[in-house]
Amino acid sequence: GAVVSQHPSWVICKSGTSVKIECRSLDFQATTMFWYRQFPKQSLMLMATSNEGSKATYEQGVEKDKFLINHASLTLSTLTVTSAHPEDSSFYICSARGRKRGGITGELFFGEGSRLTVL
Amino acid sequence: RKEVEQDPGPFNVPEGATVAFNCTYSNSASQSFFWYRQDCRKEPKLLMSVYSSGNEDGRFTAQLNRASQYISLLIRDSKLSDSATYLCVVNIGPNTGNQFYFGTGTSLTVIP
C-alpha cells in the first residue's frame, strides 16, 4: 500500500486564489520531503527540499514567496501555491524519505500527485 | 550539461520484443541509481534499484557502468502492461546535499 499520501488529487481554482497541497508519510517519519512539478510529457522538476523543522531549500528559479512550503512535523509537509495563475497549472508531486523508508536504500517514496488547474 | 540524460524515445515495440534503455550521468560522485516507472498521470513508482554488480528481477535487468557513467534497463519478452515512461534517477549522496536527479524519462509503448 501507499506509504506517502498526497491530498487533494485534483483541484481547480480561480486565478488569484491560493491552494494548499498536503503530503503525509503514513508509516514512517519523513526527515526529508521533496516537492516537484511536472508539465505534460516532461520529467519531474525539483522545486524544493524540505527538512523537518527547518526552512525549505528552493531550487533556482522557484519563487519561495509564490510556493510556500511548511514541514512542521515529521509526517506532514504542505505546499501552498499563492495567488495562483493559469501558468501554475501543473502536476505537483511530493516525495519523502526517512530512516525507516529509504534511509538505507536511498529510495524515494512518492505521493500520488496533485493536479492543479487554474482557470 | 544535465546531471542525467536519457533518450526520451518514444520506443514502440511489438509484444514479446526485448528493449533496452540507457541513461548517462555526469557526476562521478553519484552513489545510488534507480529506475522508476511512471504511468500516465500517475506518480513514479520504483521499478528497481541498480547495483554495481547488476541485478535482475524477472524480465527486467539493470546494469551500472561506473567507468562510463551510465546505467541501463533491459526488458525481455515485453508485455502490453509494460507501456509506461521509465525514469532514470541518480542520487548524488549525502555529502553533496543528497540530491536526486531525474532523467526526462523514456516512453515505451508495447504494441499487440
CSV table of C-alpha atoms in Angstrom, one decimal:
chain,number,residue,atom,x,y,z
A,1,GLY,CA,0.0,0.0,0.0
A,2,ALA,CA,0.9,3.7,-0.3
A,3,VAL,CA,3.4,5.0,2.2
A,4,VAL,CA,3.1,8.6,1.2
A,5,SER,CA,-0.3,10.2,0.8
A,6,GLN,CA,-1.0,13.4,-1.1
A,7,HIS,CA,-4.1,15.5,-1.0
A,8,PRO,CA,-6.0,16.7,-2.9
A,9,SER,CA,-5.6,14.7,-6.0
A,10,TRP,CA,-7.3,17.2,-8.2
A,11,VAL,CA,-8.0,20.9,-7.6
A,12,ILE,CA,-9.5,23.5,-9.9
A,13,CYS,CA,-9.4,27.1,-8.7
A,14,LYS,CA,-9.8,30.6,-9.9
A,15,SER,CA,-6.9,32.8,-10.8
A,16,GLY,CA,-5.7,34.8,-7.8
A,17,THR,CA,-6.7,32.2,-5.1
A,18,SER,CA,-4.3,30.2,-3.0
A,19,VAL,CA,-4.2,26.4,-3.0
A,20,LYS,CA,-2.7,24.2,-0.3
A,21,ILE,CA,-1.4,20.7,-1.1
A,22,GLU,CA,-0.6,18.2,1.7
A,23,CYS,CA,1.9,15.4,1.7
A,24,ARG,CA,1.9,12.9,4.5
A,25,SER,CA,4.1,10.0,5.3
A,26,LEU,CA,1.9,7.2,6.6
A,27,ASP,CA,4.1,4.7,8.3
A,28,PHE,CA,7.4,6.5,8.8
A,29,GLN,CA,8.9,9.7,9.9
A,30,ALA,CA,9.9,11.7,6.9
A,31,THR,CA,13.0,13.6,7.7
A,32,THR,CA,13.2,15.0,4.2
A,33,MET,CA,10.5,15.8,1.8
A,34,PHE,CA,10.8,16.9,-1.8
A,35,TRP,CA,8.3,18.8,-3.9
A,36,TYR,CA,8.3,18.5,-7.7
A,37,ARG,CA,6.2,19.8,-10.6
A,38,GLN,CA,5.7,18.1,-13.8
A,39,PHE,CA,4.4,19.5,-17.0
A,40,PRO,CA,2.9,17.2,-19.7
A,41,LYS,CA,5.4,15.0,-21.3
A,42,GLN,CA,8.3,16.4,-19.3
A,43,SER,CA,10.2,14.9,-16.4
A,44,LEU,CA,9.9,15.9,-12.7
A,45,MET,CA,11.4,19.2,-11.8
A,46,LEU,CA,12.6,19.6,-8.3
A,47,MET,CA,11.1,22.7,-6.7
A,48,ALA,CA,12.4,22.5,-3.2
A,49,THR,CA,13.7,20.2,-0.5
A,50,SER,CA,12.2,20.4,2.9
A,51,ASN,CA,13.8,19.1,6.2
A,52,GLU,CA,11.6,18.9,9.2
A,53,GLY,CA,11.9,21.9,11.5
A,54,SER,CA,13.9,24.0,9.1
A,55,LYS,CA,13.3,26.3,6.1
A,56,ALA,CA,12.9,24.7,2.7
A,57,THR,CA,15.7,24.9,0.2
A,58,TYR,CA,14.4,26.1,-3.1
A,59,GLU,CA,15.8,25.4,-6.5
A,60,GLN,CA,17.0,28.2,-8.7
A,61,GLY,CA,14.1,29.9,-10.4
A,62,VAL,CA,11.5,28.8,-7.9
A,63,GLU,CA,9.9,31.7,-6.1
A,64,LYS,CA,9.8,31.0,-2.4
A,65,ASP,CA,7.1,33.6,-1.8
A,66,LYS,CA,5.0,32.0,-4.5
A,67,PHE,CA,5.4,28.4,-3.4
A,68,LEU,CA,5.3,28.3,0.4
A,69,ILE,CA,6.5,25.1,1.9
A,70,ASN,CA,6.0,24.1,5.5
A,71,HIS,CA,7.4,20.9,7.0
A,72,ALA,CA,6.1,21.4,10.5
A,73,SER,CA,6.1,17.7,11.6
A,74,LEU,CA,7.9,14.5,10.7
A,75,THR,CA,4.8,13.2,8.9
A,76,LEU,CA,3.4,16.3,7.1
A,77,SER,CA,4.7,18.8,4.6
A,78,THR,CA,2.5,21.3,2.8
A,79,LEU,CA,2.9,23.3,-0.4
A,80,THR,CA,0.8,26.4,-0.8
A,81,VAL,CA,0.6,28.0,-4.3
A,82,THR,CA,-0.2,31.6,-3.5
A,83,SER,CA,-2.1,33.8,-5.9
A,84,ALA,CA,-2.3,31.0,-8.4
A,85,HIS,CA,-2.3,31.9,-12.1
A,86,PRO,CA,-3.0,29.7,-15.2
A,87,GLU,CA,0.7,29.2,-15.8
A,88,ASP,CA,0.9,27.5,-12.4
A,89,SER,CA,-1.4,24.7,-13.7
A,90,SER,CA,0.7,21.5,-13.4
A,91,PHE,CA,1.1,18.2,-11.7
A,92,TYR,CA,2.6,18.6,-8.3
A,93,ILE,CA,4.2,15.6,-6.6
A,94,CYS,CA,5.9,15.2,-3.3
A,95,SER,CA,8.3,12.5,-2.2
A,96,ALA,CA,9.6,11.6,1.2
A,97,ARG,CA,12.3,9.5,2.8
A,98,GLY,CA,13.3,8.8,6.3
A,99,ARG,CA,15.4,6.3,8.3
A,100,LYS,CA,12.7,3.6,8.0
A,101,ARG,CA,11.9,4.3,4.4
A,102,GLY,CA,14.7,5.0,2.1
A,103,GLY,CA,17.3,5.7,4.8
A,104,ILE,CA,19.5,2.8,3.7
A,105,THR,CA,18.4,2.1,0.2
A,106,GLY,CA,18.1,5.7,-0.9
A,107,GLU,CA,14.7,5.0,-2.4
A,108,LEU,CA,12.2,7.8,-2.8
A,109,PHE,CA,8.6,7.3,-1.9
A,110,PHE,CA,6.2,9.4,-3.9
A,111,GLY,CA,2.7,10.8,-3.2
A,112,GLU,CA,0.0,10.2,-5.7
A,113,GLY,CA,0.4,13.7,-7.1
A,114,SER,CA,-2.0,16.7,-7.2
A,115,ARG,CA,-3.2,18.0,-10.5
A,116,LEU,CA,-3.8,21.7,-10.3
A,117,THR,CA,-5.8,23.6,-12.9
A,118,VAL,CA,-6.1,27.4,-12.5
A,119,LEU,CA,-8.8,29.0,-14.5
B,1,ARG,CA,25.3,19.8,-19.0
B,2,LYS,CA,22.4,17.9,-17.5
B,3,GLU,CA,23.1,15.8,-14.5
B,4,VAL,CA,21.1,12.9,-16.0
B,5,GLU,CA,20.5,12.3,-19.7
B,6,GLN,CA,18.0,9.9,-21.1
B,7,ASP,CA,16.7,9.2,-24.6
B,8,PRO,CA,13.1,10.3,-24.5
B,9,GLY,CA,12.0,7.9,-27.2
B,10,PRO,CA,9.3,7.0,-27.9
B,11,PHE,CA,10.1,3.4,-28.2
B,12,ASN,CA,7.3,1.4,-29.9
B,13,VAL,CA,7.9,-2.3,-29.8
B,14,PRO,CA,5.8,-5.4,-30.5
B,15,GLU,CA,4.8,-7.7,-27.7
B,16,GLY,CA,7.5,-10.2,-26.9
B,17,ALA,CA,10.3,-7.9,-28.0
B,18,THR,CA,13.4,-7.1,-26.0
B,19,VAL,CA,14.0,-3.4,-25.4
B,20,ALA,CA,16.9,-1.6,-23.7
B,21,PHE,CA,17.1,1.9,-22.3
B,22,ASN,CA,20.3,3.8,-21.4
B,23,CYS,CA,20.9,6.7,-19.1
B,24,THR,CA,24.1,8.6,-18.6
B,25,TYR,CA,25.0,10.7,-15.5
B,26,SER,CA,27.6,13.4,-15.2
B,27,ASN,CA,28.6,13.4,-11.6
B,28,SER,CA,31.1,10.7,-10.8
B,29,ALA,CA,30.3,11.1,-7.1
B,30,SER,CA,26.8,9.6,-7.7
B,31,GLN,CA,26.1,6.9,-5.2
B,32,SER,CA,22.7,5.4,-5.8
B,33,PHE,CA,20.8,4.6,-9.0
B,34,PHE,CA,17.2,3.7,-9.7
B,35,TRP,CA,14.8,3.0,-12.4
B,36,TYR,CA,11.3,4.3,-11.8
B,37,ARG,CA,8.2,3.6,-13.8
B,38,GLN,CA,5.6,6.3,-14.3
B,39,ASP,CA,2.2,5.6,-15.8
B,40,CYS,CA,0.3,8.5,-17.5
B,41,ARG,CA,-1.0,11.0,-14.9
B,42,LYS,CA,0.3,8.9,-12.0
B,43,GLU,CA,3.2,9.2,-9.6
B,44,PRO,CA,6.5,7.5,-10.3
B,45,LYS,CA,7.0,4.1,-8.7
B,46,LEU,CA,10.2,2.3,-8.0
B,47,LEU,CA,10.8,-0.4,-10.6
B,48,MET,CA,14.3,-1.4,-9.3
B,49,SER,CA,17.4,-0.2,-7.8
B,50,VAL,CA,20.6,-0.6,-9.8
B,51,TYR,CA,23.5,-2.3,-8.0
B,52,SER,CA,27.1,-2.3,-9.1
B,53,SER,CA,27.1,-6.0,-9.8
B,54,GLY,CA,23.9,-5.7,-11.9
B,55,ASN,CA,20.6,-7.1,-10.9
B,56,GLU,CA,17.7,-8.9,-12.4
B,57,ASP,CA,14.1,-9.1,-11.4
B,58,GLY,CA,12.1,-11.4,-13.6
B,59,ARG,CA,12.1,-9.9,-17.1
B,60,PHE,CA,13.9,-6.8,-16.0
B,61,THR,CA,17.7,-6.4,-15.8
B,62,ALA,CA,19.5,-3.3,-14.6
B,63,GLN,CA,23.2,-2.7,-15.0
B,64,LEU,CA,25.6,0.0,-13.9
B,65,ASN,CA,28.8,1.0,-15.6
B,66,ARG,CA,30.7,3.4,-13.3
B,67,ALA,CA,33.6,3.8,-15.6
B,68,SER,CA,31.4,5.1,-18.4
B,69,GLN,CA,28.9,6.6,-16.1
B,70,TYR,CA,25.7,5.0,-17.4
B,71,ILE,CA,23.0,2.7,-16.3
B,72,SER,CA,20.8,0.5,-18.4
B,73,LEU,CA,17.5,-1.2,-18.2
B,74,LEU,CA,16.7,-4.3,-20.3
B,75,ILE,CA,13.1,-5.6,-20.6
B,76,ARG,CA,12.7,-9.0,-22.1
B,77,ASP,CA,9.5,-10.5,-23.5
B,78,SER,CA,7.7,-7.2,-23.5
B,79,LYS,CA,4.1,-7.1,-22.3
B,80,LEU,CA,1.4,-4.7,-23.1
B,81,SER,CA,1.4,-3.7,-19.4
B,82,ASP,CA,5.0,-2.6,-19.7
B,83,SER,CA,3.8,0.5,-21.6
B,84,ALA,CA,4.8,3.5,-19.5
B,85,THR,CA,7.5,6.1,-19.1
B,86,TYR,CA,10.7,4.8,-17.5
B,87,LEU,CA,12.7,7.4,-15.4
B,88,CYS,CA,16.3,7.1,-14.6
B,89,VAL,CA,17.1,8.6,-11.1
B,90,VAL,CA,20.5,9.3,-9.7
B,91,ASN,CA,21.3,10.2,-6.1
B,92,ILE,CA,24.4,12.2,-5.6
B,93,GLY,CA,24.6,11.4,-2.0
B,94,PRO,CA,24.6,13.0,1.5
B,95,ASN,CA,28.0,14.6,1.3
B,96,THR,CA,26.9,16.7,-1.6
B,97,GLY,CA,23.4,17.7,-0.4
B,98,ASN,CA,21.7,14.4,-1.0
B,99,GLN,CA,20.3,15.5,-4.3
B,100,PHE,CA,18.2,13.3,-6.5
B,101,TYR,CA,18.3,13.9,-10.3
B,102,PHE,CA,15.8,12.7,-12.8
B,103,GLY,CA,16.2,11.9,-16.4
B,104,THR,CA,13.5,13.2,-18.8
B,105,GLY,CA,12.0,9.7,-19.0
B,106,THR,CA,11.8,7.2,-21.9
B,107,SER,CA,8.4,6.5,-23.2
B,108,LEU,CA,7.7,2.8,-24.1
B,109,THR,CA,4.6,1.6,-25.9
B,110,VAL,CA,4.3,-2.1,-26.4
B,111,ILE,CA,2.1,-2.9,-29.4
B,112,PRO,CA,-0.1,-6.0,-29.7
